[in-house]
Amino acid sequence: MTKGLENFLKIPVMKLYVYLVLGLYLAVPALIATPARAQDPNATGIPNLLTGPLTGNGADVNNTPGYPLQPQQGTQGTYQGATPRGTDLNTSLENDQYRANASRFDQNRNPLFYQLPPDPPTEFQHLVANTTGKMLPLYGASLFRNVPSTFAPLDNVPVTPDYVIGPGDELLIQVWGQVTLNSRFLVDRAGNIYIPQVGSLHVAGISFGQLRDHLKTQMDRVFRNYDLNVNMGQLRSIQIFVVGQARRPGSYTVSSLSTLVNALFVSGGPSPQGSLRHIQLKRSGQVIVDFDLYDLLLHGEKAADAQLLPGDVIYIPPAGPQVAVAGSVNSPAIYELKSAKTATVDDVLKYAAGPTSTASEEKMRIERVDAHRMRGVLDLSLNAEGRSTTLQDGDILELIPIVDQYKNGVTLRGNVANPGHYLWHPGMRVGDLFPDKEALITREYWLKRGQLGQPALTYLPPCPAARNRNLANEADGSNRRDVDIYNRVDRTANQDQYDGANQIQNQNQNQNQNQNQLDRDSYDCIQEQTTQQANPSDLRGTSSQYGQNSVNGRSDRPPIDSAAPPDQRTLNSAAGTSAATALSGRNSGQFEPRNDVKLSAPDIDWSYAVIERQNKDTLTTSLLPFNLGGLVLEKDISQNLGLEPGDVVTIFSKADIRVPQSQQTKFVRLEGEFHSSGIYSVMPGETLQDLVKRAGGLTEKAYLYGSEFTRESTRRAQQQRLNEYVDRVALQASTNSVNSASGAISALDSAAAAAAAAQSQNVVATLRQARATGRIVLQLKPDSDSVAQLPTITLEDGDRFIVPSVPATVSVTGAVYNPNVFVYDVHRRVGDYLQLAGGSNRDADSKSAYVIRADGSVISRRQRSSWHRDTFDNMHVYPGDTVVVPLNLHKGATLRTVVDIAQIVGQFGLAAAAASVVF
């Protein structure tokens, strides 16, 4: 076997192959280990110049770069980072400052405080919650919610004069004059420090206030003519014990400057079962301090706080008697009593910051557990006698709030200038609440009327063309020029009447928001519209709510999105485009409608107001209606009803209660070919004919057949029916998708079903974006030219009637070779205009062609054709008509049917051939 291996290796190619394999085998582990070595410089045993350990004066690799390095342990004469004896004090002070900065840096990276999880409720808290319906907290427990995760040394805290020097403290001694000394000295375990040329001095047990005099006395034996300054450097640490009902009992190493309160915060304070009134500090078996934490919480008093010494024990006993204070107090909580025999209601109310301003003085309730057997209730008054009542452990004190009842007042609300509560006096009547008519005009009305006088932009020049715009932005739709002059005026509009049309517009414009904002900020101008974008009025032709300087402050009509899919644009165009809106010339040029006239607030309902009164005997409520108009306008004494304390007077507007048509305030817009186009207030019982006559009648160029009459109530009804239809279509499409998916027998069928489902969802989404116009077809004759030929339709508020001039064009759109607008010729028919447009293309559904008349009616080919004759092409066309040839959406279905039939016949043929062979 060895000989065969030698022969194998004699081949040069094989030898090279073996060398490559061995090289990779040895190199791969080293490559894998390289990132680890890069992260750990000590892994190779070679110190790194940037991150490796540096030996020297106070350098440590474990410190953060850019911050001071902690001194090495084990240096003679050092203690926890202190400098050796005789080290220059200036350098030491710099290191102290560095350490302070590093400590703050570590605090930012690793916060020293964290929030404790919520404590489980005690049994008494559950009892109080079942009684009052609220879980009351333990008073003082929130003080220890954010506790330190570790003890932060008090390095920068000034040392008090009574601080006692002990082993481990560091003294900073500065001497100048005949002798110069600037050094740190560490107190050794014997309590001594060594000063050169002076000797060993005992300083342990001496207070910091006496230390300077003590050192000067000792140094006066050697030196003369000098001055001395002593300060504290690094302080020693002491060990204490926190036991009992503490949240985190145990042994703690704290600073020698720490006090009892500091240690409580370190240990997390008392637990829910611990006492806050009797916290004991024990030293050498004796109780040194009995600390009441309530003095600190209630009065900010910590005079009893004592400084800790090594070996001190802080004992937290179990909680003492507890009472709960609930109801109308400023600080409801569960309080601990210092003594159950002397605590009164007044003492506990002081703990709870006293009663609130709404607490009743007539009644307060105490629930008490009698002799640990059953519960009882005491009713007291909030007077001196009730406050002196002694409380017991487990009592629940509840202060009852006053009843929200007005003793001698009446309430005025509704459509008035100053709603509120008014003082009642004997003989008071309804007329006393509003002495004049102006008291019935709301403040909102005057506010909106004041907004009408605010200055607004009336003209903006067109923006210069962006010649160097990025082609990528052109591709994503940023080449659209939306007229956006409304962004510079008041935007306090109510957009509910448009059923979310503005939301659709905003979604389509989000892609171009950055570029459009840049254009608006860079130029004081408006952006021109492209030919692809339809007129904003084409989307809907409703109401008198359009306009800029109106109560709502803006025009709410959304423009049609030119970036929408073709089918969506066709749907929107078919829904709202008419000869009236397209040919009336209302929005011609670069100016948009900005002014409107409409109600600033709903009018007052003069026919009805009501007094709501409660019977004091039966406590039943009755309504006393009165005629507001008769009282205020006609001074009818019979309508001036008397008032009683507690009455509520409500004044309604016409928006609160639907009033008869004859009493409604109606504004109607007449636009186009009228002698006096404008906005008119409709008289009671006035019809469309009457209003047009009052406006001066029609002009000679009026095209009454192409007029457009829209109504807001009709638009809402149309939109509701459209939404219901879309919901039915969506449900049917979902059902068909499920049936098609379940009936698929091949991958091709599954793919076809998925594509059909996606297409159905797109159609449903497009339908949901369609908006009703509210147009009512007046069914006028093409040759109508007289006001007398208008229908006698009753007018409503928000109606809009547009009469264009006689157009000179006919439109052909849809699946034709050249969709265009052609000059009207009285001798041409539908077929002639289709020929002018090039005729139907290969994707057209010619059998479904239709004509949209200028009056809004539609005539289709199916209506004008029968089994023996088709008169659609010979149909008359009138000015402003539109010929539409829709797309054939089912093209290709016939070929698929033929293929399926061929496959079935083929399968039958194969089956017949097999049967003839077998039999």
XYZ file of N, CA and C in Angstrom, residues 55-275:
663
model
N 2.125 48.884 30.541
C 2.655 48.974 31.895
C 3.156 50.368 32.132
N 2.902 50.879 33.304
C 3.341 52.230 33.602
C 2.488 52.834 34.683
N 2.492 54.152 34.726
C 1.823 54.870 35.801
C 0.319 54.934 35.548
N -0.443 54.011 36.152
C -1.908 54.065 36.111
C -2.513 53.718 34.797
N -1.934 52.831 33.947
C -2.541 52.460 32.663
C -3.193 51.101 32.806
N -4.389 50.953 32.174
C -5.112 49.691 32.261
C -5.864 49.485 30.955
N -5.716 48.291 30.372
C -6.363 48.016 29.086
C -7.867 47.935 29.214
N -8.384 47.643 30.355
C -9.806 47.458 30.520
C -10.593 48.762 30.578
N -9.904 49.890 30.619
C -10.598 51.170 30.656
C -11.023 51.581 29.262
N -12.008 52.452 29.239
C -12.527 52.947 27.971
C -11.536 53.902 27.342
N -11.233 53.761 26.031
C -10.297 54.693 25.376
C -10.800 56.120 25.486
N -9.876 57.015 25.744
C -10.245 58.421 25.861
C -10.613 58.834 27.266
N -10.623 57.874 28.222
C -10.963 58.176 29.584
C -9.822 57.717 30.483
N -9.767 58.145 31.743
C -8.628 57.856 32.599
C -8.474 56.373 32.855
N -7.266 55.957 33.058
C -6.938 54.559 33.295
C -6.762 54.336 34.778
N -7.387 53.259 35.288
C -7.305 52.967 36.711
C -5.912 52.459 37.062
N -5.379 52.813 38.221
C -4.039 52.355 38.610
C -4.032 50.872 38.916
N -2.873 50.290 38.750
C -2.722 48.855 38.971
C -2.778 48.547 40.454
N -3.307 47.360 40.760
C -3.367 46.905 42.133
C -1.984 46.413 42.568
N -1.770 46.464 43.857
C -0.542 45.903 44.403
C 0.598 46.871 44.489
N 0.444 48.114 44.071
C 1.517 49.095 44.179
C 1.710 49.482 45.636
N 2.902 49.543 46.081
C 3.175 49.845 47.475
C 2.718 51.255 47.794
N 2.046 51.353 48.944
C 1.589 52.664 49.396
C 0.347 53.170 48.702
N -0.364 52.327 47.927
C -1.584 52.753 47.234
C -2.772 52.031 47.823
N -3.953 52.658 47.650
C -5.189 52.041 48.132
C -6.326 52.456 47.198
N -6.849 51.485 46.443
C -8.016 51.705 45.575
C -7.811 52.913 44.672
N -6.690 52.946 43.980
C -6.475 54.027 43.033
C -5.758 55.217 43.631
N -5.360 55.175 44.892
C -4.634 56.309 45.471
C -3.205 56.321 44.976
N -2.597 57.494 44.926
C -1.222 57.606 44.440
C -0.248 57.226 45.529
N 0.953 56.780 45.177
C 1.949 56.435 46.198
C 2.351 57.664 46.997
N 2.974 57.377 48.121
C 3.412 58.472 48.985
C 4.431 59.329 48.252
N 4.283 60.629 48.355
C 5.193 61.541 47.697
C 4.853 61.843 46.268
N 3.755 61.271 45.715
C 3.366 61.552 44.333
C 2.857 62.977 44.219
N 3.147 63.633 43.102
C 2.737 65.014 42.903
C 1.225 65.122 42.935
N 0.707 66.084 43.677
C -0.736 66.196 43.880
C -1.462 66.681 42.632
N -0.802 67.509 41.811
C -1.471 68.008 40.599
C -1.827 66.862 39.668
N -0.881 65.942 39.478
C -1.168 64.778 38.635
C -2.274 63.941 39.243
N -2.267 63.825 40.550
C -3.304 63.030 41.211
C -4.674 63.664 41.035
N -4.744 64.996 41.130
C -6.025 65.670 40.940
C -6.557 65.485 39.524
N -5.661 65.512 38.542
C -6.085 65.271 37.168
C -6.646 63.868 37.021
N -5.975 62.893 37.646
C -6.490 61.516 37.584
C -7.849 61.410 38.248
N -8.080 62.150 39.337
C -9.385 62.139 39.987
C -10.460 62.684 39.048
N -10.109 63.767 38.344
C -11.081 64.328 37.402
C -11.374 63.346 36.277
N -10.326 62.656 35.809
C -10.528 61.646 34.766
C -11.432 60.531 35.270
N -11.194 60.102 36.506
C -12.027 59.025 37.042
C -13.482 59.476 37.173
N -13.688 60.735 37.553
C -15.061 61.242 37.647
C -15.741 61.241 36.291
N -15.000 61.653 35.243
C -15.563 61.627 33.892
C -15.869 60.210 33.463
N -14.986 59.288 33.775
C -15.213 57.892 33.405
C -16.412 57.334 34.141
N -16.576 57.741 35.404
C -17.738 57.271 36.159
C -19.029 57.768 35.531
N -19.056 59.050 35.091
C -20.250 59.556 34.425
C -20.486 58.855 33.101
N -19.407 58.536 32.402
C -19.555 57.816 31.131
C -20.161 56.434 31.365
N -19.703 55.755 32.424
C -20.247 54.436 32.718
C -21.708 54.535 33.133
N -22.067 55.627 33.800
C -23.463 55.780 34.181
C -24.348 55.975 32.965
N -23.826 56.638 31.923
C -24.611 56.805 30.704
C -24.760 55.486 29.968
N -23.708 54.667 29.995
C -23.799 53.391 29.290
C -24.630 52.386 30.067
N -24.419 52.315 31.346
C -25.124 51.372 32.204
C -25.813 52.165 33.307
N -27.050 52.532 33.138
C -27.735 53.339 34.151
C -27.719 52.640 35.507
N -27.505 53.450 36.553
C -27.433 52.905 37.892
C -28.807 52.740 38.525
N -29.855 53.110 37.809
C -31.189 53.012 38.369
C -32.058 52.162 37.444
N -32.923 51.391 38.029
C -33.884 50.621 37.261
C -35.189 50.594 38.027
N -36.272 50.354 37.331
C -37.589 50.383 37.948
C -37.966 48.988 38.399
N -38.406 48.894 39.639
C -38.782 47.607 40.190
C -40.096 47.130 39.580
N -40.306 45.836 39.488
C -41.613 45.337 39.040
C -42.668 45.659 40.085
N -43.924 45.756 39.689
C -44.981 46.095 40.664
C -45.097 45.016 41.727
N -45.310 45.469 42.952
C -45.464 44.534 44.070
C -46.847 43.901 44.018
N -46.950 42.646 44.419
C -48.287 42.028 44.498
C -49.111 42.703 45.585
N -50.384 42.950 45.341
C -51.214 43.628 46.352
C -51.293 42.813 47.637
N -51.320 43.520 48.734
C -51.480 42.869 50.021
C -52.945 42.492 50.238
N -53.188 41.725 51.299
C -54.562 41.308 51.596
C -55.428 42.509 51.949
N -54.846 43.471 52.648
C -55.607 44.671 52.988
C -55.921 45.502 51.745
N -55.009 45.546 50.788
C -55.289 46.255 49.538
C -56.436 45.614 48.781
N -56.496 44.281 48.770
C -57.625 43.603 48.133
C -58.930 43.940 48.842
N -58.908 43.991 50.152
C -60.119 44.330 50.899
C -60.589 45.739 50.562
N -59.656 46.675 50.500
C -60.012 48.054 50.174
C -60.543 48.152 48.745
N -59.941 47.408 47.823
C -60.404 47.438 46.429
C -61.823 46.895 46.310
N -62.145 45.858 47.059
C -63.510 45.313 47.013
C -64.514 46.275 47.615
N -64.058 47.148 48.518
C -64.975 48.081 49.176
C -65.163 49.357 48.381
N -64.064 49.937 47.913
C -64.124 51.236 47.234
C -64.130 51.137 45.723
N -63.760 49.969 45.165
C -63.681 49.822 43.723
C -62.387 50.318 43.134
N -61.419 50.728 43.967
C -60.132 51.222 43.490
C -59.020 50.547 44.275
N -57.921 50.231 43.575
C -56.747 49.661 44.216
C -55.875 50.811 44.725
N -55.911 51.040 46.022
C -55.152 52.144 46.597
C -53.705 51.723 46.822
N -52.754 52.617 46.591
C -51.344 52.274 46.803
C -50.967 52.405 48.276
N -49.851 51.788 48.634
C -49.273 51.966 49.948
C -48.509 53.287 49.953
N -48.806 54.129 50.912
C -48.167 55.441 50.936
C -46.671 55.274 51.164
N -45.884 55.952 50.318
C -44.439 55.923 50.423
C -43.772 54.855 49.596
N -44.536 53.886 49.073
C -43.906 52.811 48.298
C -43.341 53.324 46.982
N -43.964 54.358 46.419
C -43.476 54.875 45.134
C -42.123 55.558 45.269
N -41.730 55.911 46.498
C -40.439 56.568 46.689
C -39.286 55.646 46.314
N -39.508 54.339 46.398
C -38.439 53.374 46.147
C -38.673 52.605 44.851
N -39.494 53.168 43.940
C -39.742 52.465 42.680
C -38.482 52.408 41.828
N -37.754 53.513 41.737
C -36.511 53.565 40.971
C -35.346 53.499 41.949
N -34.779 52.335 42.085
C -33.716 52.123 43.060
C -32.404 51.938 42.320
N -31.281 52.261 42.953
C -29.981 52.070 42.299
C -29.638 50.607 42.191
N -29.093 50.235 41.023
C -28.660 48.847 40.823
C -27.351 48.572 41.528
N -26.586 49.592 41.845
C -25.349 49.448 42.608
C -25.129 50.737 43.377
N -24.309 50.678 44.383
C -24.086 51.875 45.191
C -23.072 52.778 44.497
N -23.443 54.023 44.269
C -22.547 54.991 43.646
C -21.749 55.692 44.737
N -20.412 55.635 44.723
C -19.604 56.296 45.768
C -19.847 57.792 45.782
N -19.881 58.333 47.001
C -20.112 59.769 47.163
C -18.783 60.507 47.142
N -18.113 60.475 45.987
C -16.776 61.057 45.904
C -16.811 62.576 45.913
N -17.836 63.146 45.291
C -17.851 64.594 45.104
C -18.700 65.316 46.137
N -19.127 64.609 47.187
C -19.936 65.226 48.220
C -19.018 65.904 49.244
N -19.287 67.145 49.613
C -18.440 67.794 50.624
C -18.465 67.037 51.951
N -17.298 66.972 52.606
C -17.179 66.281 53.883
C -17.586 67.241 54.989
N -18.457 66.788 55.856
C -18.927 67.626 56.957
C -17.857 67.717 58.044
N -17.882 68.774 58.855
C -16.853 68.916 59.908
C -16.874 67.796 60.933
N -18.038 67.142 61.134
C -18.095 66.086 62.134
C -17.700 64.723 61.594
N -17.239 64.678 60.356
C -16.807 63.400 59.802
C -15.569 62.907 60.558
N -15.569 61.645 60.967
C -14.505 61.055 61.770
C -13.522 60.345 60.846
N -12.260 60.711 60.967
C -11.215 60.099 60.156
C -10.996 58.676 60.636
N -10.803 57.761 59.649
C -10.575 56.372 59.988
C -9.643 55.715 58.996
N -9.219 54.480 59.276
C -8.330 53.746 58.362
C -8.944 53.631 56.978
N -8.140 53.895 55.959
C -8.597 53.835 54.582
C -8.904 55.185 53.987
N -9.045 56.226 54.806
C -9.281 57.564 54.278
C -7.991 58.127 53.698
N -8.165 58.986 52.710
C -7.040 59.614 52.050
C -7.065 61.110 52.348
N -5.911 61.652 52.823
C -5.797 63.059 53.168
C -4.970 63.783 52.107
N -5.433 64.942 51.683
C -4.719 65.792 50.738
C -4.152 66.962 51.529
N -2.822 66.985 51.712
C -2.160 67.984 52.549
C -1.316 68.874 51.657
N -1.539 70.179 51.795
C -0.781 71.184 51.055
C -0.137 72.151 52.055
N 1.182 72.313 51.944
C 1.932 73.184 52.844
C 2.743 74.142 51.978
N 2.757 75.423 52.346
C 3.554 76.402 51.617
C 4.140 77.415 52.619
N 5.196 78.041 52.214
C 5.918 78.964 53.083
C 7.366 78.536 53.215
N 7.837 78.371 54.464
C 9.210 77.915 54.681
C 9.432 76.527 54.124
N 8.379 75.719 54.122
C 8.453 74.360 53.607
C 7.326 74.190 52.596
N 7.593 73.359 51.601
C 6.592 73.100 50.546
C 6.258 71.612 50.540
N 4.936 71.345 50.578
C 4.470 69.953 50.559
C 3.136 69.908 49.834
N 3.005 68.974 48.909
C 1.760 68.827 48.133
C 1.596 67.353 47.808
N 0.961 66.592 48.695
C 0.923 65.140 48.546
C -0.355 64.575 49.147
N -0.574 63.288 48.802
C -1.683 62.503 49.355
C -1.111 61.552 50.407
N -1.900 61.320 51.456
C -1.462 60.432 52.524
C -2.632 59.540 52.905
N -2.375 58.233 52.942
C -3.402 57.244 53.235
C -3.304 56.843 54.699
N -4.447 56.872 55.375
C -4.490 56.457 56.777
C -4.387 54.939 56.825
N -3.351 54.435 57.520
C -3.150 52.979 57.560
C -4.078 52.361 58.593
N -3.941 51.066 58.749
C -4.838 50.350 59.643
C -4.660 50.748 61.099
N -3.485 51.260 61.428
C -3.248 51.732 62.797
C -3.778 53.129 63.020
N -4.299 53.771 61.962
C -4.840 55.116 62.087
C -3.801 56.192 61.957
N -2.621 55.901 61.383
C -1.529 56.852 61.279
C -1.280 57.226 59.822
N -0.632 58.395 59.655
C -0.099 58.803 58.362
C 1.362 59.196 58.594
N 2.157 59.086 57.564
C 3.578 59.434 57.674
C 3.846 60.648 56.787
N 4.361 61.756 57.451
C 4.725 62.973 56.743
C 6.242 63.089 56.804
N 6.914 63.233 55.653
C 8.381 63.342 55.668
C 8.847 64.476 56.586
N 9.910 64.226 57.314
C 10.569 65.158 58.240
C 9.716 65.463 59.473
N 8.466 64.960 59.485
C 7.625 65.166 60.669
C 7.467 63.874 61.436
N 7.250 62.776 60.665
C 7.115 61.492 61.293
C 5.699 60.962 61.195
N 5.431 59.959 61.973
C 4.131 59.300 61.967
C 3.185 60.045 62.899
N 2.011 60.392 62.366
C 1.008 61.128 63.129
C -0.269 60.304 63.210
N -0.879 60.224 64.371
C -2.120 59.478 64.563
C -3.312 60.405 64.299
N -4.130 60.044 63.361
C -5.269 60.890 62.981
C -6.609 60.171 63.092
N -6.637 58.867 63.285
C -7.898 58.134 63.389
C -8.668 58.594 64.609
N -9.982 58.727 64.450
C -10.836 59.152 65.545
C -10.976 60.643 65.682
N -10.246 61.415 64.891
C -10.323 62.877 64.938
C -11.339 63.342 63.886
N -12.175 64.281 64.242
C -13.142 64.811 63.289
C -12.427 65.663 62.252
N -13.056 65.780 61.099
C -12.455 66.549 60.016
C -12.316 68.024 60.386
N -13.225 68.544 61.209
C -13.131 69.928 61.625
C -11.940 70.204 62.523
N -11.448 69.208 63.252
C -10.308 69.369 64.141
C -8.994 68.928 63.514
N -9.039 68.352 62.305
C -7.849 67.745 61.731
C -6.772 68.790 61.426
N -7.128 69.940 60.891
C -6.112 70.928 60.514
C -5.349 71.412 61.740
N -6.068 71.727 62.803
C -5.377 72.197 64.006
C -4.481 71.113 64.585
N -4.965 69.862 64.509
C -4.146 68.760 65.041
C -2.848 68.614 64.254
N -2.911 68.670 62.916
C -1.707 68.517 62.105
C -0.774 69.715 62.287
N -1.349 70.916 62.395
C -0.486 72.085 62.549
C 0.254 72.051 63.883
N -0.426 71.550 64.903
C 0.251 71.437 66.200
C 1.444 70.495 66.135
N 1.254 69.391 65.403
C 2.333 68.418 65.297
C 3.468 68.936 64.416
N 3.149 69.671 63.362
C 4.187 70.153 62.444
C 4.904 71.381 62.991
N 4.286 72.081 63.956
C 4.950 73.248 64.548
C 6.201 72.856 65.323
N 6.307 71.609 65.669
C 7.511 71.170 66.384
C 8.728 71.134 65.470
N 8.489 71.143 64.151
C 9.597 71.014 63.198
C 9.747 72.259 62.348
N 8.641 72.863 61.913
C 8.689 73.956 60.946
C 8.130 75.231 61.555
N 8.569 76.354 60.941
C 8.053 77.668 61.290
C 7.736 78.434 60.005
N 6.935 79.487 60.139
C 6.617 80.368 59.004
C 6.052 79.584 57.798
N 4.971 78.912 57.987
C 4.332 78.143 56.914
C 2.814 78.197 57.143
N 2.115 77.800 56.125
C 0.649 77.690 56.231
C 0.235 76.307 55.758
N -0.958 75.880 56.165
C -1.363 74.474 55.977
C -2.817 74.418 55.525
N -3.103 73.501 54.586
C -4.468 73.234 54.134
C -4.658 71.728 54.043
N -5.793 71.241 54.546
C -6.074 69.804 54.568
C -7.436 69.578 53.913
N -7.477 68.596 53.052
C -8.727 68.209 52.397
C -8.799 66.700 52.347
N -10.009 66.205 52.054
C -10.201 64.761 51.981
C -10.108 64.308 50.533
N -9.425 63.195 50.332
C -9.342 62.584 49.014
C -10.293 61.410 48.915
N -9.760 60.243 48.568
C -10.576 59.039 48.457
C -11.037 58.627 49.848
N -12.348 58.447 49.996
C -12.904 58.059 51.291
C -12.969 56.555 51.407
N -12.986 56.099 52.635
C -13.020 54.661 52.884
C -14.431 54.130 52.679
N -14.551 52.849 52.515
C -15.836 52.172 52.421
C -16.092 51.416 53.709
N -17.380 51.326 54.061
C -17.762 50.607 55.274
C -18.791 49.549 54.919
N -18.932 48.554 55.754
C -19.879 47.462 55.541
C -20.990 47.568 56.565
N -22.239 47.525 56.060
C -23.412 47.581 56.927
C -24.326 46.417 56.567
N -25.376 46.234 57.388
C -26.320 45.142 57.183
C -27.728 45.719 57.211
N -28.546 45.312 56.220
C -29.958 45.695 56.146
C -30.778 44.418 56.276
N -31.563 44.318 57.336
C -32.305 43.092 57.630
C -33.753 43.439 57.925
N -34.544 42.422 58.149
C -35.965 42.600 58.434
C -36.785 42.599 57.165
N -37.860 43.404 57.153
C -38.789 43.461 56.035
C -38.296 44.439 54.973
N -37.045 44.234 54.553
C -36.479 45.058 53.487
C -36.763 44.417 52.130
N -36.779 45.255 51.116
C -37.031 44.722 49.782
C -35.860 43.879 49.298
N -34.632 44.301 49.637
C -33.438 43.539 49.270
C -32.513 43.477 50.486
N -32.821 42.615 51.452
C -31.965 42.531 52.639
C -30.611 41.925 52.291
N -29.600 42.271 53.107
C -28.281 41.723 52.882
C -27.206 42.644 53.402
N -25.958 42.310 53.047
C -24.795 43.089 53.451
C -24.422 44.038 52.318
N -24.121 45.301 52.678
C -23.833 46.324 51.691
C -22.538 47.032 52.064
N -21.727 47.304 51.064
C -20.523 48.121 51.219
C -20.826 49.502 50.666
N -20.823 50.485 51.559
C -21.232 51.835 51.186
C -20.123 52.806 51.562
N -20.298 54.029 51.141
C -19.330 55.069 51.456
C -19.412 55.431 52.935
N -18.330 55.896 53.472
C -18.307 56.274 54.877
C -19.144 57.518 55.140
N -19.542 58.239 54.089
C -20.416 59.395 54.251
C -21.889 59.028 54.239
N -22.219 57.768 53.994
C -23.609 57.351 53.851
C -24.342 57.455 55.174
N -25.645 57.717 55.045
C -26.514 57.797 56.216
C -27.567 56.701 56.147
N -28.455 56.698 57.123
C -29.516 55.699 57.178
C -30.408 55.788 55.948
N -30.766 56.998 55.528
C -31.649 57.159 54.369
C -30.956 56.676 53.100
N -29.652 56.953 52.954
C -28.923 56.454 51.788
C -28.974 54.938 51.717
N -28.790 54.295 52.853
C -28.808 52.832 52.870
C -30.192 52.290 52.535
N -31.251 52.992 52.927
C -32.602 52.538 52.581
C -32.811 52.543 51.073
N -32.314 53.581 50.400
C -32.458 53.626 48.950
C -31.620 52.545 48.284
N -30.453 52.256 48.843
C -29.613 51.212 48.260
C -30.302 49.860 48.331
N -30.969 49.593 49.443
C -31.602 48.287 49.652
C -33.002 48.216 49.071
N -33.492 49.281 48.431
C -34.827 49.251 47.840
C -35.927 49.629 48.785
N -35.601 50.011 50.015
C -36.608 50.440 50.970
C -37.365 49.290 51.576
N -38.327 49.587 52.412
C -39.144 48.530 53.028
C -40.005 47.828 51.980
N -40.254 46.570 52.215
C -41.163 45.801 51.371
C -42.598 46.181 51.706
N -43.600 45.727 50.938
C -44.998 46.053 51.280
C -45.389 45.598 52.677
N -44.703 44.606 53.217
C -45.001 44.142 54.565
C -44.141 44.839 55.618
N -43.249 45.751 55.197
C -42.357 46.425 56.123
C -42.913 47.741 56.607
N -42.382 48.204 57.733
C -42.842 49.439 58.362
C -42.044 50.623 57.836
